CSV table of C-alpha atoms in Angstrom, one decimal:
chain,number,residue,atom,x,y,z
A,25,UNK,CA,0.0,0.1,-0.4
A,26,UNK,CA,1.5,3.3,-0.9
A,27,UNK,CA,0.9,6.6,0.4
A,28,UNK,CA,-0.4,9.4,-2.0
A,29,UNK,CA,2.6,11.8,-1.0
A,30,UNK,CA,4.7,8.5,-2.1
A,31,UNK,CA,3.4,8.7,-6.1
A,32,UNK,CA,6.0,8.8,-8.4
A,33,UNK,CA,5.1,8.5,-12.4
A,34,UNK,CA,6.2,5.6,-14.1
A,35,UNK,CA,9.6,6.2,-15.2
A,36,UNK,CA,11.8,4.8,-17.8
A,37,UNK,CA,15.8,4.8,-18.1
A,38,UNK,CA,17.6,5.6,-21.3
A,39,UNK,CA,21.3,4.5,-22.0
A,40,UNK,CA,22.3,5.7,-24.9
A,41,UNK,CA,25.7,6.6,-27.0
A,42,UNK,CA,25.9,9.5,-29.3
A,43,UNK,CA,28.4,7.0,-31.5
A,44,UNK,CA,25.6,4.6,-31.5
A,45,UNK,CA,23.3,4.5,-34.6
A,46,UNK,CA,21.0,2.6,-33.4
A,47,UNK,CA,20.7,4.7,-30.4
A,48,UNK,CA,20.0,7.3,-32.9
A,49,UNK,CA,16.6,6.1,-34.0
A,50,UNK,CA,15.8,6.1,-30.0
A,51,UNK,CA,17.2,10.0,-28.7
A,52,UNK,CA,14.8,10.8,-31.9
A,53,UNK,CA,11.7,8.9,-30.7
A,54,UNK,CA,11.7,9.2,-27.2
A,55,UNK,CA,10.3,12.1,-25.6
A,56,UNK,CA,7.0,11.9,-28.0
A,57,UNK,CA,6.7,8.5,-27.2
A,58,UNK,CA,7.2,8.9,-23.8
A,59,UNK,CA,5.0,11.6,-23.2
A,60,UNK,CA,2.2,10.3,-25.2
A,61,UNK,CA,2.4,7.1,-22.3
A,62,UNK,CA,2.7,10.1,-19.2
A,63,UNK,CA,6.7,8.3,-18.7
A,64,UNK,CA,9.5,9.9,-17.4
A,65,UNK,CA,12.4,9.6,-19.1
A,66,UNK,CA,15.7,9.3,-17.0
A,67,UNK,CA,18.8,10.3,-19.3
A,68,UNK,CA,21.3,7.9,-19.1
A,69,UNK,CA,24.9,8.7,-21.2
A,70,UNK,CA,27.3,5.9,-21.3
A,71,UNK,CA,30.5,5.0,-23.3
A,72,UNK,CA,29.8,1.8,-25.2
A,73,UNK,CA,33.8,1.9,-26.1
A,74,UNK,CA,35.0,0.2,-22.3
A,75,UNK,CA,31.6,-1.8,-22.3
A,76,UNK,CA,32.5,-3.6,-25.5
A,77,UNK,CA,36.5,-3.5,-24.7
A,78,UNK,CA,35.2,-5.4,-20.7
A,79,UNK,CA,33.6,-7.9,-23.4
A,80,UNK,CA,36.3,-8.5,-25.6
A,81,UNK,CA,35.1,-6.5,-28.8
A,82,UNK,CA,37.8,-4.8,-30.5
A,83,UNK,CA,34.6,-3.0,-32.3
A,84,UNK,CA,31.0,-2.6,-32.3
A,85,UNK,CA,29.8,-6.6,-33.1
A,86,UNK,CA,28.2,-5.4,-36.9
A,87,UNK,CA,31.5,-3.9,-38.0
A,88,UNK,CA,33.4,-7.1,-37.0
A,89,UNK,CA,31.3,-9.0,-38.7
A,90,UNK,CA,30.9,-7.6,-42.6
A,91,UNK,CA,27.9,-9.3,-44.3
A,92,UNK,CA,25.9,-7.8,-40.7
A,93,UNK,CA,27.7,-4.4,-41.1
A,94,UNK,CA,26.7,-4.0,-45.0
A,95,UNK,CA,23.1,-4.8,-43.7
A,96,UNK,CA,22.7,-2.5,-40.6
A,97,UNK,CA,23.4,0.6,-42.9
A,98,UNK,CA,20.5,-0.7,-45.5
A,99,UNK,CA,18.2,-1.2,-42.2
A,100,UNK,CA,18.9,2.2,-40.9
A,101,UNK,CA,18.1,3.7,-44.1
A,102,UNK,CA,14.7,1.9,-43.7
A,103,UNK,CA,14.6,2.5,-40.3
A,104,UNK,CA,15.1,6.2,-40.8
A,105,UNK,CA,12.0,6.7,-43.7
A,106,UNK,CA,9.7,4.5,-41.3
A,107,UNK,CA,10.6,7.1,-38.4
A,108,UNK,CA,10.6,10.4,-40.7
A,109,UNK,CA,14.2,11.0,-40.1
A,110,UNK,CA,16.8,12.4,-41.9
A,111,UNK,CA,19.6,9.3,-43.0
A,112,UNK,CA,23.5,10.1,-44.2
A,113,UNK,CA,25.7,6.9,-43.5
A,114,UNK,CA,28.6,8.7,-41.7
A,115,UNK,CA,31.5,8.8,-43.3
A,116,UNK,CA,33.5,8.3,-40.2
A,117,UNK,CA,31.9,5.5,-37.7
A,118,UNK,CA,31.9,5.0,-34.8
A,119,UNK,CA,33.0,8.4,-33.8
A,120,UNK,CA,34.2,9.9,-31.1
A,121,UNK,CA,31.6,10.5,-28.7
A,122,UNK,CA,33.4,11.5,-25.6
A,123,UNK,CA,33.2,15.5,-25.3
A,124,UNK,CA,29.7,15.0,-26.6
A,125,UNK,CA,28.3,12.5,-23.7
A,126,UNK,CA,29.9,14.0,-20.9
A,127,UNK,CA,28.2,17.1,-21.8
A,128,UNK,CA,24.8,14.7,-22.2
A,129,UNK,CA,25.6,13.8,-18.4
A,130,UNK,CA,26.1,17.1,-16.9
A,131,UNK,CA,22.7,18.2,-18.2
A,132,UNK,CA,21.2,14.9,-17.8
A,133,UNK,CA,18.6,16.7,-15.5
A,134,UNK,CA,18.3,20.0,-17.6
A,135,UNK,CA,15.5,20.9,-19.5
A,136,UNK,CA,17.9,21.2,-22.4
A,137,UNK,CA,18.5,17.2,-22.3
A,138,UNK,CA,16.7,15.8,-24.8
A,139,UNK,CA,16.9,18.9,-27.9
A,140,UNK,CA,20.4,19.0,-27.2
A,141,UNK,CA,20.9,15.2,-27.1
A,142,UNK,CA,18.4,15.2,-30.6
A,143,UNK,CA,21.3,18.1,-32.1
A,144,UNK,CA,24.1,15.9,-31.5
A,145,UNK,CA,22.8,12.7,-33.0
A,146,UNK,CA,21.1,15.0,-36.1
A,147,UNK,CA,24.7,16.2,-36.5
A,148,UNK,CA,26.8,12.5,-36.5
A,149,UNK,CA,23.7,10.4,-38.6
A,150,UNK,CA,22.1,13.3,-40.3
A,151,UNK,CA,24.5,15.9,-41.2
A,152,UNK,CA,27.9,13.8,-40.7
A,153,UNK,CA,29.6,16.3,-38.8
A,154,UNK,CA,32.4,15.3,-36.5
A,155,UNK,CA,30.6,15.4,-33.2
A,156,UNK,CA,34.3,14.9,-31.7
A,157,UNK,CA,35.3,18.2,-32.5
A,158,UNK,CA,34.8,20.8,-29.7
A,159,UNK,CA,33.9,24.2,-31.9
A,160,UNK,CA,30.8,21.6,-33.5
A,161,UNK,CA,29.7,21.2,-30.3
A,162,UNK,CA,30.1,24.5,-29.2
A,163,UNK,CA,28.0,25.7,-32.2
A,164,UNK,CA,25.2,23.2,-31.5
A,165,UNK,CA,24.7,24.8,-27.9
A,166,UNK,CA,25.0,28.5,-28.9
A,167,UNK,CA,22.4,27.7,-31.0
A,168,UNK,CA,20.8,26.2,-28.2
A,169,UNK,CA,21.1,29.4,-26.6
A,170,UNK,CA,23.2,27.7,-23.9
A,171,UNK,CA,26.1,29.1,-22.5
A,172,UNK,CA,28.8,26.7,-24.7
A,173,UNK,CA,32.1,27.6,-23.3
A,174,UNK,CA,30.9,27.4,-19.4
A,175,UNK,CA,29.3,24.3,-20.5
A,176,UNK,CA,32.5,22.3,-22.3
A,177,UNK,CA,34.4,23.4,-19.3
A,178,UNK,CA,32.1,21.9,-16.6
A,179,UNK,CA,31.8,18.9,-18.8
A,180,UNK,CA,35.9,18.7,-18.8
A,181,UNK,CA,36.0,19.1,-15.1
A,182,UNK,CA,37.9,16.2,-13.4
A,183,UNK,CA,34.7,15.4,-11.3
A,184,UNK,CA,32.2,15.3,-14.3
A,185,UNK,CA,35.2,13.0,-15.6
A,186,UNK,CA,35.2,10.6,-12.9
A,187,UNK,CA,31.5,10.5,-13.1
A,188,UNK,CA,31.3,9.4,-16.8
A,189,UNK,CA,33.6,6.5,-16.1
A,190,UNK,CA,31.0,6.0,-13.0
A,191,UNK,CA,28.0,5.9,-15.3
A,192,UNK,CA,29.9,3.6,-17.6
A,193,UNK,CA,31.2,0.8,-14.6
A,194,UNK,CA,27.1,1.0,-13.7
A,195,UNK,CA,26.4,0.3,-17.5
A,196,UNK,CA,28.7,-2.7,-17.4
A,197,UNK,CA,27.6,-3.7,-13.6
A,198,UNK,CA,24.0,-3.6,-15.0
A,199,UNK,CA,24.4,-6.0,-17.8
A,200,UNK,CA,24.3,-3.9,-20.4
A,201,UNK,CA,25.8,-5.2,-23.9
A,202,UNK,CA,24.4,-2.5,-26.6
A,203,UNK,CA,22.7,0.9,-26.4
A,204,UNK,CA,20.3,1.9,-26.7
A,205,UNK,CA,18.7,-0.2,-23.5
A,206,UNK,CA,16.2,0.8,-21.5
A,207,UNK,CA,15.5,-0.4,-17.7
A,208,UNK,CA,11.9,-0.1,-16.3
A,209,UNK,CA,11.6,-1.7,-12.3
A,210,UNK,CA,14.4,-3.1,-13.2
A,211,UNK,CA,14.2,-4.9,-16.3
A,212,UNK,CA,16.4,-4.2,-19.1
A,213,UNK,CA,15.0,-3.9,-23.1
A,214,UNK,CA,17.9,-3.7,-25.6
A,215,UNK,CA,17.4,-1.5,-28.3
A,216,UNK,CA,16.2,0.0,-30.2
A,217,UNK,CA,13.1,-2.0,-31.3
A,218,UNK,CA,12.4,-2.7,-27.5
A,219,UNK,CA,11.6,1.2,-27.0
A,220,UNK,CA,7.4,0.9,-27.5
A,221,UNK,CA,7.6,-2.3,-25.4
A,222,UNK,CA,9.4,-0.7,-22.8
A,223,UNK,CA,7.3,2.4,-22.4
A,224,UNK,CA,4.4,-0.1,-22.6
A,225,UNK,CA,5.6,-1.9,-20.1
A,226,UNK,CA,6.5,2.1,-17.9
A,227,UNK,CA,3.2,2.8,-18.3
A,228,UNK,CA,1.0,-0.3,-17.0
A,229,UNK,CA,0.5,-1.3,-13.5
A,230,UNK,CA,2.6,1.7,-12.7
A,231,UNK,CA,1.2,2.0,-9.0
B,5,UNK,CA,4.0,-2.3,-68.6
B,6,UNK,CA,2.9,-6.1,-67.4
B,7,UNK,CA,0.6,-8.2,-69.4
B,8,UNK,CA,-2.6,-9.6,-67.5
B,9,UNK,CA,-1.3,-12.6,-67.7
B,10,UNK,CA,1.9,-11.7,-66.0
B,11,UNK,CA,0.7,-11.0,-62.8
B,12,UNK,CA,2.1,-12.5,-59.9
B,13,UNK,CA,1.2,-12.1,-56.1
B,14,UNK,CA,3.9,-10.2,-54.2
B,15,UNK,CA,5.7,-12.5,-52.1
B,16,UNK,CA,8.3,-13.2,-49.6
B,17,UNK,CA,11.1,-15.3,-49.0
B,18,UNK,CA,11.4,-16.8,-45.3
B,19,UNK,CA,14.5,-17.9,-44.7
B,20,UNK,CA,13.9,-19.9,-41.1
B,21,UNK,CA,15.7,-22.3,-38.9
B,22,UNK,CA,14.0,-24.8,-36.4
B,23,UNK,CA,16.4,-24.5,-33.9
B,24,UNK,CA,16.6,-20.5,-33.9
B,25,UNK,CA,14.4,-19.1,-31.3
B,26,UNK,CA,13.7,-15.8,-32.7
B,27,UNK,CA,12.6,-17.8,-35.6
B,28,UNK,CA,9.6,-19.4,-33.5
B,29,UNK,CA,8.3,-16.2,-33.6
B,30,UNK,CA,7.8,-15.6,-37.3
B,31,UNK,CA,7.1,-19.0,-38.1
B,32,UNK,CA,3.6,-18.6,-35.7
B,33,UNK,CA,3.3,-15.3,-36.8
B,34,UNK,CA,3.9,-15.2,-40.5
B,35,UNK,CA,1.1,-17.0,-42.1
B,36,UNK,CA,-1.6,-14.6,-40.4
B,37,UNK,CA,0.4,-11.9,-41.0
B,38,UNK,CA,1.1,-12.8,-44.6
B,39,UNK,CA,-2.9,-13.4,-45.7
B,40,UNK,CA,-3.8,-10.0,-44.2
B,41,UNK,CA,-1.7,-8.0,-46.7
B,42,UNK,CA,-2.0,-10.7,-49.4
B,43,UNK,CA,1.7,-12.3,-49.5
B,44,UNK,CA,2.9,-15.1,-50.6
B,45,UNK,CA,5.2,-17.0,-48.4
B,46,UNK,CA,8.1,-18.8,-50.1
B,47,UNK,CA,9.3,-21.0,-47.3
B,48,UNK,CA,13.1,-21.7,-47.2
B,49,UNK,CA,14.6,-23.6,-44.4
B,50,UNK,CA,18.0,-23.9,-43.8
B,51,UNK,CA,20.7,-24.7,-41.8
B,52,UNK,CA,22.3,-22.4,-39.0
B,53,UNK,CA,25.1,-24.3,-38.5
B,54,UNK,CA,27.4,-24.2,-41.7
B,55,UNK,CA,26.1,-20.7,-41.7
B,56,UNK,CA,27.8,-19.8,-38.3
B,57,UNK,CA,30.7,-22.1,-39.0
B,58,UNK,CA,31.6,-19.9,-42.0
B,59,UNK,CA,31.3,-17.0,-40.1
B,60,UNK,CA,34.1,-18.7,-37.6
B,61,UNK,CA,31.4,-18.3,-34.7
B,62,UNK,CA,31.2,-21.7,-32.8
B,63,UNK,CA,27.8,-20.9,-31.5
B,64,UNK,CA,25.3,-18.6,-31.8
B,65,UNK,CA,25.9,-15.6,-31.0
B,66,UNK,CA,24.6,-14.6,-28.3
B,67,UNK,CA,25.1,-18.1,-26.7
B,68,UNK,CA,29.1,-17.0,-26.6
B,69,UNK,CA,28.3,-13.5,-24.7
B,70,UNK,CA,27.0,-14.0,-21.0
B,71,UNK,CA,25.0,-10.8,-20.8
B,72,UNK,CA,23.3,-11.1,-23.8
B,73,UNK,CA,22.4,-14.9,-23.3
B,74,UNK,CA,20.9,-14.0,-20.3
B,75,UNK,CA,18.7,-11.2,-21.4
B,76,UNK,CA,17.7,-13.3,-24.8
B,77,UNK,CA,15.8,-16.0,-22.6
B,78,UNK,CA,13.9,-12.9,-21.3
B,79,UNK,CA,13.4,-11.2,-24.2
B,80,UNK,CA,11.9,-14.5,-25.6
B,81,UNK,CA,9.5,-15.1,-22.5
B,82,UNK,CA,8.5,-11.2,-23.4
B,83,UNK,CA,8.1,-11.2,-26.6
B,84,UNK,CA,5.7,-14.6,-26.2
B,85,UNK,CA,3.9,-13.0,-23.6
B,86,UNK,CA,3.0,-9.8,-26.1
B,87,UNK,CA,2.2,-12.6,-29.3
B,88,UNK,CA,0.2,-14.6,-27.3
B,89,UNK,CA,2.7,-17.8,-27.7
B,90,UNK,CA,3.5,-20.3,-25.5
B,91,UNK,CA,7.0,-20.3,-24.1
B,92,UNK,CA,9.4,-22.7,-22.2
B,93,UNK,CA,13.5,-22.0,-22.6
B,94,UNK,CA,14.6,-25.1,-24.3
B,95,UNK,CA,16.6,-27.8,-21.6
B,96,UNK,CA,18.7,-28.3,-24.8
B,97,UNK,CA,20.0,-25.2,-26.9
B,98,UNK,CA,20.7,-25.2,-29.8
B,99,UNK,CA,18.8,-28.8,-30.4
B,100,UNK,CA,19.5,-30.6,-33.3
B,101,UNK,CA,17.5,-29.5,-36.4
B,102,UNK,CA,18.4,-31.6,-39.5
B,103,UNK,CA,16.0,-34.0,-40.0
B,104,UNK,CA,13.2,-31.1,-39.1
B,105,UNK,CA,14.7,-29.2,-41.9
B,106,UNK,CA,15.1,-31.6,-44.2
B,107,UNK,CA,11.3,-32.4,-44.1
B,108,UNK,CA,10.7,-29.1,-43.7
B,109,UNK,CA,12.3,-28.7,-47.4
B,110,UNK,CA,10.6,-31.7,-48.7
B,111,UNK,CA,7.2,-29.7,-47.9
B,112,UNK,CA,8.2,-26.2,-48.8
B,113,UNK,CA,5.6,-26.1,-51.4
B,114,UNK,CA,3.2,-28.5,-49.6
B,115,UNK,CA,-0.2,-27.4,-48.2
B,116,UNK,CA,0.8,-29.0,-44.7
B,117,UNK,CA,4.1,-27.0,-44.4
B,118,UNK,CA,2.7,-24.2,-42.0
B,119,UNK,CA,1.0,-26.6,-40.0
B,120,UNK,CA,4.6,-28.5,-39.9
B,121,UNK,CA,6.5,-25.9,-38.9
B,122,UNK,CA,4.5,-24.5,-35.9
B,123,UNK,CA,3.7,-28.2,-34.8
B,124,UNK,CA,7.7,-28.7,-34.8
B,125,UNK,CA,8.6,-25.1,-33.3
B,126,UNK,CA,5.9,-25.5,-30.3
B,127,UNK,CA,7.5,-28.8,-30.0
B,128,UNK,CA,10.9,-27.4,-29.2
B,129,UNK,CA,10.2,-23.7,-27.7
B,130,UNK,CA,7.0,-24.5,-25.8
B,131,UNK,CA,7.0,-28.4,-24.9
B,132,UNK,CA,10.9,-28.6,-25.0
B,133,UNK,CA,10.4,-31.8,-26.6
B,134,UNK,CA,13.8,-33.1,-28.5
B,135,UNK,CA,13.0,-32.2,-32.3
B,136,UNK,CA,16.1,-34.0,-33.5
B,137,UNK,CA,14.1,-37.4,-32.4
B,138,UNK,CA,12.8,-39.3,-35.4
B,139,UNK,CA,9.9,-40.8,-33.2
B,140,UNK,CA,8.9,-37.7,-31.5
B,141,UNK,CA,9.2,-36.1,-35.8
B,142,UNK,CA,7.0,-39.0,-36.8
B,143,UNK,CA,4.4,-38.6,-34.2
B,144,UNK,CA,4.0,-34.9,-35.1
B,145,UNK,CA,3.5,-35.9,-38.9
B,146,UNK,CA,1.0,-38.6,-38.1
B,147,UNK,CA,-0.8,-36.4,-35.6
B,148,UNK,CA,-1.5,-33.9,-38.8
B,149,UNK,CA,-2.4,-36.6,-41.0
B,150,UNK,CA,0.4,-37.3,-43.3
B,151,UNK,CA,2.5,-40.5,-44.2
B,152,UNK,CA,5.1,-40.0,-41.4
B,153,UNK,CA,7.1,-42.6,-42.6
B,154,UNK,CA,7.4,-42.0,-45.8
B,155,UNK,CA,8.1,-38.3,-45.4
B,156,UNK,CA,10.9,-39.2,-43.1
B,157,UNK,CA,12.2,-41.6,-45.5
B,158,UNK,CA,11.9,-38.8,-48.7
B,159,UNK,CA,13.8,-36.3,-46.4
B,160,UNK,CA,16.2,-38.5,-45.6
B,161,UNK,CA,17.3,-39.1,-49.5
B,162,UNK,CA,20.4,-38.6,-50.8
B,163,UNK,CA,19.1,-35.7,-53.6
B,164,UNK,CA,17.1,-34.1,-50.6
B,165,UNK,CA,19.9,-34.2,-48.3
B,166,UNK,CA,22.0,-32.3,-51.3
B,167,UNK,CA,19.3,-30.1,-52.0
B,168,UNK,CA,19.4,-28.6,-48.5
B,169,UNK,CA,22.8,-28.2,-48.5
B,170,UNK,CA,22.3,-26.3,-51.8
B,171,UNK,CA,19.7,-24.2,-49.9
B,172,UNK,CA,22.4,-23.6,-47.4
B,173,UNK,CA,25.0,-22.6,-49.8
B,174,UNK,CA,22.9,-20.2,-50.9
B,175,UNK,CA,21.7,-18.6,-47.5
B,176,UNK,CA,25.6,-17.9,-47.6
B,177,UNK,CA,25.8,-16.6,-50.8
B,178,UNK,CA,22.9,-14.0,-50.1
B,179,UNK,CA,24.9,-12.8,-47.1
B,180,UNK,CA,22.5,-14.4,-44.7
B,181,UNK,CA,24.0,-14.1,-40.8
B,182,UNK,CA,20.9,-15.0,-38.2
B,183,UNK,CA,17.6,-16.0,-38.8
B,184,UNK,CA,15.0,-15.5,-39.5
B,185,UNK,CA,15.8,-13.5,-42.6
B,186,UNK,CA,13.6,-12.3,-45.3
B,187,UNK,CA,14.0,-11.3,-48.4
B,188,UNK,CA,11.2,-8.8,-50.8
B,189,UNK,CA,12.6,-7.7,-54.0
B,190,UNK,CA,15.7,-9.0,-53.7
B,191,UNK,CA,15.9,-6.5,-50.3
B,192,UNK,CA,17.3,-8.2,-47.0
B,193,UNK,CA,15.2,-8.0,-44.2
B,194,UNK,CA,16.8,-9.6,-40.8
B,195,UNK,CA,14.6,-10.7,-37.4
B,196,UNK,CA,11.6,-11.2,-36.3
B,197,UNK,CA,11.3,-7.5,-35.8
B,198,UNK,CA,11.5,-6.8,-39.1
B,199,UNK,CA,8.7,-9.2,-40.1
B,200,UNK,CA,6.1,-6.5,-40.3
B,201,UNK,CA,8.4,-4.1,-42.2
B,202,UNK,CA,9.4,-6.4,-44.8
B,203,UNK,CA,5.7,-7.7,-45.2
B,204,UNK,CA,4.4,-3.9,-45.7
B,205,UNK,CA,7.5,-3.6,-48.9
B,206,UNK,CA,6.0,-6.4,-50.1
B,207,UNK,CA,2.5,-5.8,-50.5
B,208,UNK,CA,3.6,-1.6,-51.1
B,209,UNK,CA,4.7,-1.3,-55.2
B,210,UNK,CA,4.2,-4.7,-55.9
B,211,UNK,CA,3.2,-4.4,-59.0
């Protein structure tokens, strides 16, 4: 039995990476899809590189495997068409995402997190820009009316760097092996293809 | 410009394996889903083992990787609930599917192919029975009012065995790296999660 004042809206943990193409699909869709179901998003940016390293993979699994690699780019083109998203196969893949992810961690609880994440993802997967470049990221922040220099400096602080290492370690501890990954009441859902199932689960029996 | 008598209904090639858990979901769903859209199914049973061998994988990819393996069984449970399918995690995985696949190849153009495939899949993934066992397969065929002994004998003929090797080689030549895989007008769609997209694509612009 819960007390009235303990009510928490249903929520979903969203673990994502700017270098990850399937995270692109979810970053672009999640705010609208979650709002429709009254589900709160807990943004959990992390780095896939250390996770893949720990699993003994040198590269994203589908890059290691030629047939699968070719397929994924065809699949992305079709998925983007389905969801009405722009798509350009990045000329560099996977891109260095560390600064952009540090900024996402810094802003995870801020009102600008959704717009920021969509901007970075579109730079990478629609405009084919280098999201590892501090000038490109700063321009994007400025366009969002945010204090770019201040945010970049805070994102590069020792404490924020440490926090990202801790968040990435937490991803590993939770058994995450790819991105995007969602958690709802402790249950893992992997991949953009499970976003709707995860939100459905969050919205049901949520109290 | 096509002549009237050249009309072909839209069709989908369905490449599947009885040992594959995600093929279970598609085998159970495809006839109803394809009928709704007026799409004809071309049944393409093949063996995943040689395909994985050629890719340098000793086992299904998610079995090699512990975190992913745990997740897949949880995912299967939820997917089966979503589709209204029975589910029991097989005590042996992956199961030897060679005889059951040889029979599927023999019956690929027969009216009993759908019912046969669903029966075998349910034995493996709902009843946890050994689908490599000739007696269990024979019982299943008999239940379907089919001449079990005759079918088993034809399935084990040299020519049918050769045909399955050729079909499996064709799967590799087409770049297949997992099951289920669908082809529509030469375009590959991988995984039960893409069955609806593939059928949609088949139904659109089909003439």
